[in-house]
Tab-separated table of C-alpha atoms in Angstrom:
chain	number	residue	atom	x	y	z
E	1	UNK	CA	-27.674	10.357	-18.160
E	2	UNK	CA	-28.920	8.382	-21.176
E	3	UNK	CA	-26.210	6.491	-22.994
E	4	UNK	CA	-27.725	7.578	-26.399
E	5	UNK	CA	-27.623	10.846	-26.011
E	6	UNK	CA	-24.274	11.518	-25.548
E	7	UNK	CA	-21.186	11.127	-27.560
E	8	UNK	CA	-19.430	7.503	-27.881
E	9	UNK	CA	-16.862	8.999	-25.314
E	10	UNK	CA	-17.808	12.533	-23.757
E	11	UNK	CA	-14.916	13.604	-21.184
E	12	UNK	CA	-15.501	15.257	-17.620
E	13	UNK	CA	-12.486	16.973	-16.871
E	14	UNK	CA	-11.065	17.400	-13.305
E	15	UNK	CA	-12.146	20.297	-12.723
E	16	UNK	CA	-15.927	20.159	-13.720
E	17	UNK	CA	-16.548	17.858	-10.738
E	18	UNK	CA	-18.474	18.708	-7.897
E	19	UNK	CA	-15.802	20.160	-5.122
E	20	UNK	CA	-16.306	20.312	-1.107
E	21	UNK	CA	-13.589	20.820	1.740
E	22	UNK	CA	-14.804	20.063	4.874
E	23	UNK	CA	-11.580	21.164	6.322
E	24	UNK	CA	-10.939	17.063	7.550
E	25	UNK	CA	-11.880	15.999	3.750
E	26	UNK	CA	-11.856	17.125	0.386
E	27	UNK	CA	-14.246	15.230	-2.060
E	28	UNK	CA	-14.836	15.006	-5.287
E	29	UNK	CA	-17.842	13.853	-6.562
E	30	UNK	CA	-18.071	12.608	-10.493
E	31	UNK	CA	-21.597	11.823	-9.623
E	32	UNK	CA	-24.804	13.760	-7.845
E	33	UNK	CA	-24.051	12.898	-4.085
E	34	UNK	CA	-24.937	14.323	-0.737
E	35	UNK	CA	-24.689	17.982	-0.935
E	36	UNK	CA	-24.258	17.939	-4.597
E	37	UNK	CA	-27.135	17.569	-7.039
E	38	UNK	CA	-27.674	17.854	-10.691
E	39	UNK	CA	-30.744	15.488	-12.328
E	40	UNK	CA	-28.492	15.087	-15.309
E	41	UNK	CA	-25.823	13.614	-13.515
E	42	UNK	CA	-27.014	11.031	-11.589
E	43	UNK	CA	-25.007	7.981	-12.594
E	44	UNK	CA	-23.803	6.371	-15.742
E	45	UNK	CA	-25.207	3.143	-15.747
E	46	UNK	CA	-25.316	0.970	-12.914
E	47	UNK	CA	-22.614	3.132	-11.604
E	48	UNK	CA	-24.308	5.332	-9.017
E	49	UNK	CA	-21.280	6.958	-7.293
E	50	UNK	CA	-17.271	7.702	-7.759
E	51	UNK	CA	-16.126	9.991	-5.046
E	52	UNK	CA	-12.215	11.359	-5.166
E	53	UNK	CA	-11.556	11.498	-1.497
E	54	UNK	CA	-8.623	13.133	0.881
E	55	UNK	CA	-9.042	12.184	4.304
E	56	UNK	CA	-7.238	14.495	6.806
E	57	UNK	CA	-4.349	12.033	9.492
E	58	UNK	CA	-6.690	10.916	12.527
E	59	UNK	CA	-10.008	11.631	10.880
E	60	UNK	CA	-12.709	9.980	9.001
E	61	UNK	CA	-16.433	8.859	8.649
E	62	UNK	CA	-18.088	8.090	12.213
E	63	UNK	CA	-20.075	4.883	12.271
E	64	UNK	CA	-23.252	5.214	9.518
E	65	UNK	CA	-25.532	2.834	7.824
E	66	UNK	CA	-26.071	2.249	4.082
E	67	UNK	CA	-28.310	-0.315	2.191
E	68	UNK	CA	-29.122	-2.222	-0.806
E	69	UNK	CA	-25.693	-0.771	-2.625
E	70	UNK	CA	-22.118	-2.735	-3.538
E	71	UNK	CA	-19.864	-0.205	-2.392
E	72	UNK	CA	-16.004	-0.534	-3.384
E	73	UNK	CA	-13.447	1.385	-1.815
E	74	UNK	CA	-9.685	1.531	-3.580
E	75	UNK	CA	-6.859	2.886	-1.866
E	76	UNK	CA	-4.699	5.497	-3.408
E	77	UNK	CA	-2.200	6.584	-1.024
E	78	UNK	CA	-2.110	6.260	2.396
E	79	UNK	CA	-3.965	3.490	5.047
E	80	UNK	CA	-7.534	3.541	5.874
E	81	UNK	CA	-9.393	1.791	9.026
E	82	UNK	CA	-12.674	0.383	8.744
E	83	UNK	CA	-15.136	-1.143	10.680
E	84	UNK	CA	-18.538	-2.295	10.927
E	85	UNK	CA	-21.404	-3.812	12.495
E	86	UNK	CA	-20.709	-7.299	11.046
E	87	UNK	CA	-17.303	-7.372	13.043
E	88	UNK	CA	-14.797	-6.805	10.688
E	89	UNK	CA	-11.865	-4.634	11.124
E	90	UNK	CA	-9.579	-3.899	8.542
E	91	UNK	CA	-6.764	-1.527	7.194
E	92	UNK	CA	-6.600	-0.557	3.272
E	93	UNK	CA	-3.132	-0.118	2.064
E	94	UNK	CA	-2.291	1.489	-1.096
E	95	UNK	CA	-3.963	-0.839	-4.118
E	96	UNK	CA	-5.631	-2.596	-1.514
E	97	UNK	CA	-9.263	-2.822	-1.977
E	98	UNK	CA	-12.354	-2.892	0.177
E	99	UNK	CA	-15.899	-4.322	-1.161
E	100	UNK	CA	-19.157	-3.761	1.532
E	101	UNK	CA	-22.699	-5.294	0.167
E	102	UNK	CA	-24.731	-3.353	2.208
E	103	UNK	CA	-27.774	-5.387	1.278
E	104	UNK	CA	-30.300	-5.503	3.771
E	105	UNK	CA	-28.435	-2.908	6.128
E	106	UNK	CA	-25.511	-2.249	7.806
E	107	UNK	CA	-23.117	0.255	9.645
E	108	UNK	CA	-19.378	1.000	9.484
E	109	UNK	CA	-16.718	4.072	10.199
E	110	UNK	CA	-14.204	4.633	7.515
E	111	UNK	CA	-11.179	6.370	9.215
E	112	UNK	CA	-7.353	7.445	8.063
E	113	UNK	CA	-5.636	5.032	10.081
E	114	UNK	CA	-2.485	7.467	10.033
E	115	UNK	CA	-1.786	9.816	12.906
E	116	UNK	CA	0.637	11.807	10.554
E	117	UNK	CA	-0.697	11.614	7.038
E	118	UNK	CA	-3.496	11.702	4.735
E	119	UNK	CA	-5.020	9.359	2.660
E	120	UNK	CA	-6.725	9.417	-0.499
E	121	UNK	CA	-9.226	6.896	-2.321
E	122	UNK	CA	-11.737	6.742	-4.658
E	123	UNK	CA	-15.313	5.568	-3.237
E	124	UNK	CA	-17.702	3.587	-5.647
E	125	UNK	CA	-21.161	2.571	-5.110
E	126	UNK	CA	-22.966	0.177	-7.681
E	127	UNK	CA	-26.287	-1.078	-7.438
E	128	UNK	CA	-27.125	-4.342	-6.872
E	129	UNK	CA	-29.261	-6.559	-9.237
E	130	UNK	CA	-31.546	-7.075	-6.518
E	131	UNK	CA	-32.485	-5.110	-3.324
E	132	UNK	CA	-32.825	-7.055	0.324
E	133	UNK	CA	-29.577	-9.081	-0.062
E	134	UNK	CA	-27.647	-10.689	2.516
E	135	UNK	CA	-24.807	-7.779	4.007
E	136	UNK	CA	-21.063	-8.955	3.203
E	137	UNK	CA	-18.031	-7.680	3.542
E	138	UNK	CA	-14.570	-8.528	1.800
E	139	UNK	CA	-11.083	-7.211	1.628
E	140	UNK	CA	-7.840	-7.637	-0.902
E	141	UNK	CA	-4.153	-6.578	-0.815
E	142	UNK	CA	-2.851	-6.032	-3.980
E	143	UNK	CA	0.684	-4.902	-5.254
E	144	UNK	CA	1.500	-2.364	-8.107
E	145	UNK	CA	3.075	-5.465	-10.185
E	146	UNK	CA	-0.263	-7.371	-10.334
E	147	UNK	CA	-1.961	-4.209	-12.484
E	148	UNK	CA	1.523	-2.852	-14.064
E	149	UNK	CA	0.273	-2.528	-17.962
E	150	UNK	CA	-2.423	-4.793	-17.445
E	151	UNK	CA	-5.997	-5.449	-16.340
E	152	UNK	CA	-6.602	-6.402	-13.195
E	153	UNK	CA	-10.333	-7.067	-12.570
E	154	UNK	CA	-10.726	-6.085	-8.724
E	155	UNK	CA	-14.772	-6.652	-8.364
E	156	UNK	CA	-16.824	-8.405	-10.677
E	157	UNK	CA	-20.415	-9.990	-11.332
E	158	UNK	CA	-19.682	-10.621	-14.675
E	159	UNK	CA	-19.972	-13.911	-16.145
E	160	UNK	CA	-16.340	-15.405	-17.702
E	161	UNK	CA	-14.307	-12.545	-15.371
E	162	UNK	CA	-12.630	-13.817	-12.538
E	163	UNK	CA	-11.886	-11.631	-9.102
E	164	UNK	CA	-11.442	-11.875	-5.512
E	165	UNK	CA	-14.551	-9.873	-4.841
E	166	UNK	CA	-17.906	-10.718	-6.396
E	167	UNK	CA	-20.687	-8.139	-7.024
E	168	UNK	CA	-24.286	-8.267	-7.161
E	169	UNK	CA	-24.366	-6.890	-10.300
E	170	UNK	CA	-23.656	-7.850	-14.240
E	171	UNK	CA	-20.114	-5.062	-14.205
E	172	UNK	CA	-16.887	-5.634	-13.685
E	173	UNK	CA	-14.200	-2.848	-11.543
E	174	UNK	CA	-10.572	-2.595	-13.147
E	175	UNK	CA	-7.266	-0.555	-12.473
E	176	UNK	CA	-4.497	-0.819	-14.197
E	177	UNK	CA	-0.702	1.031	-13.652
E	178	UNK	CA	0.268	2.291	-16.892
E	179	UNK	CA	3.472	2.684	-18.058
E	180	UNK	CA	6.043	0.418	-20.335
E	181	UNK	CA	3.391	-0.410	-23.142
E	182	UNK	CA	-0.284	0.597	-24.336
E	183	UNK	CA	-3.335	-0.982	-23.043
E	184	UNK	CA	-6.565	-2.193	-25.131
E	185	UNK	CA	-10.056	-2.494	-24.173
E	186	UNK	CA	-13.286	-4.179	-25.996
E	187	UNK	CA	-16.216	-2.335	-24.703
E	188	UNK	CA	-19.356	-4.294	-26.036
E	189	UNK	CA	-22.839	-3.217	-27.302
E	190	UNK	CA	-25.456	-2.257	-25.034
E	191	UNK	CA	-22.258	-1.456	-22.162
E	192	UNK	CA	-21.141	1.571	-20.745
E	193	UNK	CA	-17.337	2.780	-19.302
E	194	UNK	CA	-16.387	4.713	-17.213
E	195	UNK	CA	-12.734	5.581	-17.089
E	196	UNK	CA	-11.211	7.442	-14.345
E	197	UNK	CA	-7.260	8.924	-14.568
E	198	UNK	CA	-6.214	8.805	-10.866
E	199	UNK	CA	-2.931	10.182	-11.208
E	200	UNK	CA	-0.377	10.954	-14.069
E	201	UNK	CA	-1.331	11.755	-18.002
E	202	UNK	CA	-3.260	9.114	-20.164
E	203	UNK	CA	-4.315	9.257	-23.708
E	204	UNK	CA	-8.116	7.867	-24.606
E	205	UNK	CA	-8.638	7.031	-28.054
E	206	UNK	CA	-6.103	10.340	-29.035
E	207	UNK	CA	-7.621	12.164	-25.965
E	208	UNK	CA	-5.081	13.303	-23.653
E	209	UNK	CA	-6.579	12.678	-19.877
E	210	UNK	CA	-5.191	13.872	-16.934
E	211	UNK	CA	-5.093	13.215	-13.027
E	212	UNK	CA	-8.541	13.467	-12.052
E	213	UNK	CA	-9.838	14.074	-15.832
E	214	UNK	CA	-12.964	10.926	-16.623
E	215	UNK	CA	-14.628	9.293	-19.478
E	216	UNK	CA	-17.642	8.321	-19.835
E	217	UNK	CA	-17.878	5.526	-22.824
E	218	UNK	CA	-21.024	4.396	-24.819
E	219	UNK	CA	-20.126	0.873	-26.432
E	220	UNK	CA	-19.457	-0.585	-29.106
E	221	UNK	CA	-16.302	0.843	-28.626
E	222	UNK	CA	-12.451	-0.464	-29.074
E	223	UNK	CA	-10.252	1.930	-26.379
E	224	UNK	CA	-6.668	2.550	-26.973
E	225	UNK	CA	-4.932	4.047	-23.898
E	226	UNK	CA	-1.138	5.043	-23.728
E	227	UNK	CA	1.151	7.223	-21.791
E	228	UNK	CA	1.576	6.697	-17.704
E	229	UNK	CA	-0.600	7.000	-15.017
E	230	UNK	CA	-2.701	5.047	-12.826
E	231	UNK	CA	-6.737	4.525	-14.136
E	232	UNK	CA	-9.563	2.834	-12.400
E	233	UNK	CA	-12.092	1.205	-15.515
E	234	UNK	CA	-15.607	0.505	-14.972
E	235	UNK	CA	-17.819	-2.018	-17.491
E	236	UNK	CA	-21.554	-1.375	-16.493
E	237	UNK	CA	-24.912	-2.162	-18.156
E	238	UNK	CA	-27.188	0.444	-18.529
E	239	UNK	CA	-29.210	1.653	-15.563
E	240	UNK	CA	-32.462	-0.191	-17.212
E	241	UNK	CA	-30.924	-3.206	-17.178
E	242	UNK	CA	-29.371	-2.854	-13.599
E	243	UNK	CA	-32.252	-4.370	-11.714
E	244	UNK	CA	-33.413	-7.657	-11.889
């Protein structure tokens, strides 16, 4: 999509997303991906892909590759496994975080590392400044009093914002648990957002957002949000500008 032709903040509501159920998953995709396709919704800046996953108890993605993309993986609810060619092995608790730089290539499985329940997470691939990079792999625990009514920056390549997890790329990956006060945001020129309501009912700029409802944001832009829910923030610059 081109930032200028749209709105300063045009909403995708819940249920305007791409839907599949695979029986073992049900995905949402904000974004054109695998069996869904639309040439006017291929990404919003850098920000290629946001997926809204349920993973069935003792299921999951087999082992596949991917390449020259900085995928981030947040944990909703639930535990998921993963591992991958590099040797790791890890399990994602809920607002844990997992960050893969496929760079040059690698493989992993993704699986629900419960026998009894299901988990859910939002997917979110990126692309990198610069294709051919070195594969890495990271992981972070977090708890729900290091984002409660604030910021917390969980992937970055931004100059001046700190995180655990560095991306190839000039954008920055919040969440934030909202609840006790209202939260502010300074979205700058030449930026895009893209806000995503995971669970609970927020209010954008006097838009009322629920679980599962987006934004997509054209800066210059102040955002205002109140009410109580949990919301995952991206700050990306434009698709022309993602590659070096």
């Amino acid at each position: 999509m081109n930032v200028q032709s749209l709105p300063t903040i045009a909403i995708q509501r819940s249920g305007e997303r791409a839907f599949f159920d695979k029986g073992w998953l049900q995905t949402y995709h904000s974004f054109s991906f695998a069996d869904y396709f639309d040439p006017a919704n291929l990404s919003w800046g850098a920000l290629r892909v946001f997926n809204d996953d349920v993973i069935a108890a003792g299921t999951g993605f087999p082992t596949h590759p991917h390449r020259d993309m900085e995928i981030l993986t947040y944990v909703l609810d639930g535990e998921l496994e993963h591992k991958d060619s590099m040797g790791n092995i890890g399990v994602v608790r809920p607002g844990g975080v997992q960050y893969l730089s496929a760079g040059t290539g690698i493989k992993h499985s993704e699986y629900n590392h419960s026998a009894e329940k299901p988990v859910r997470l939002v997917q979110m691939w990126v692309l990198p400044r610069a294709q051919g990079l070195e594969p890495r792999y990271g992981q972070v625990d977090y708890t729900q009093a290091d984002r409660l009514d604030r910021w917390l920056p969980i992937a970055s390549g931004e100059a001046g914002v700190t995180s655990q997890i560095a991306l190839w790329q000039d954008a920055t990956a919040y969440v934030a648990r909202v609840e006790r006060k209202a939260l502010s945001y300074t979205l700058r020129a030449d930026r895009s957002a893209f806000l995503f309501v995971a669970d609970g009912d927020i209010v954008l700029n006097g838009e009322k957002l629920g679980a599962g409802d987006a934004a997509r944001i054209a800066g210059p832009l102040e955002l205002e949000l109140a009410g109580g829910g949990e919301v995952v923030l991206w700050d990306v610059p434009p698709l022309e500008h993602a590659r070096a």
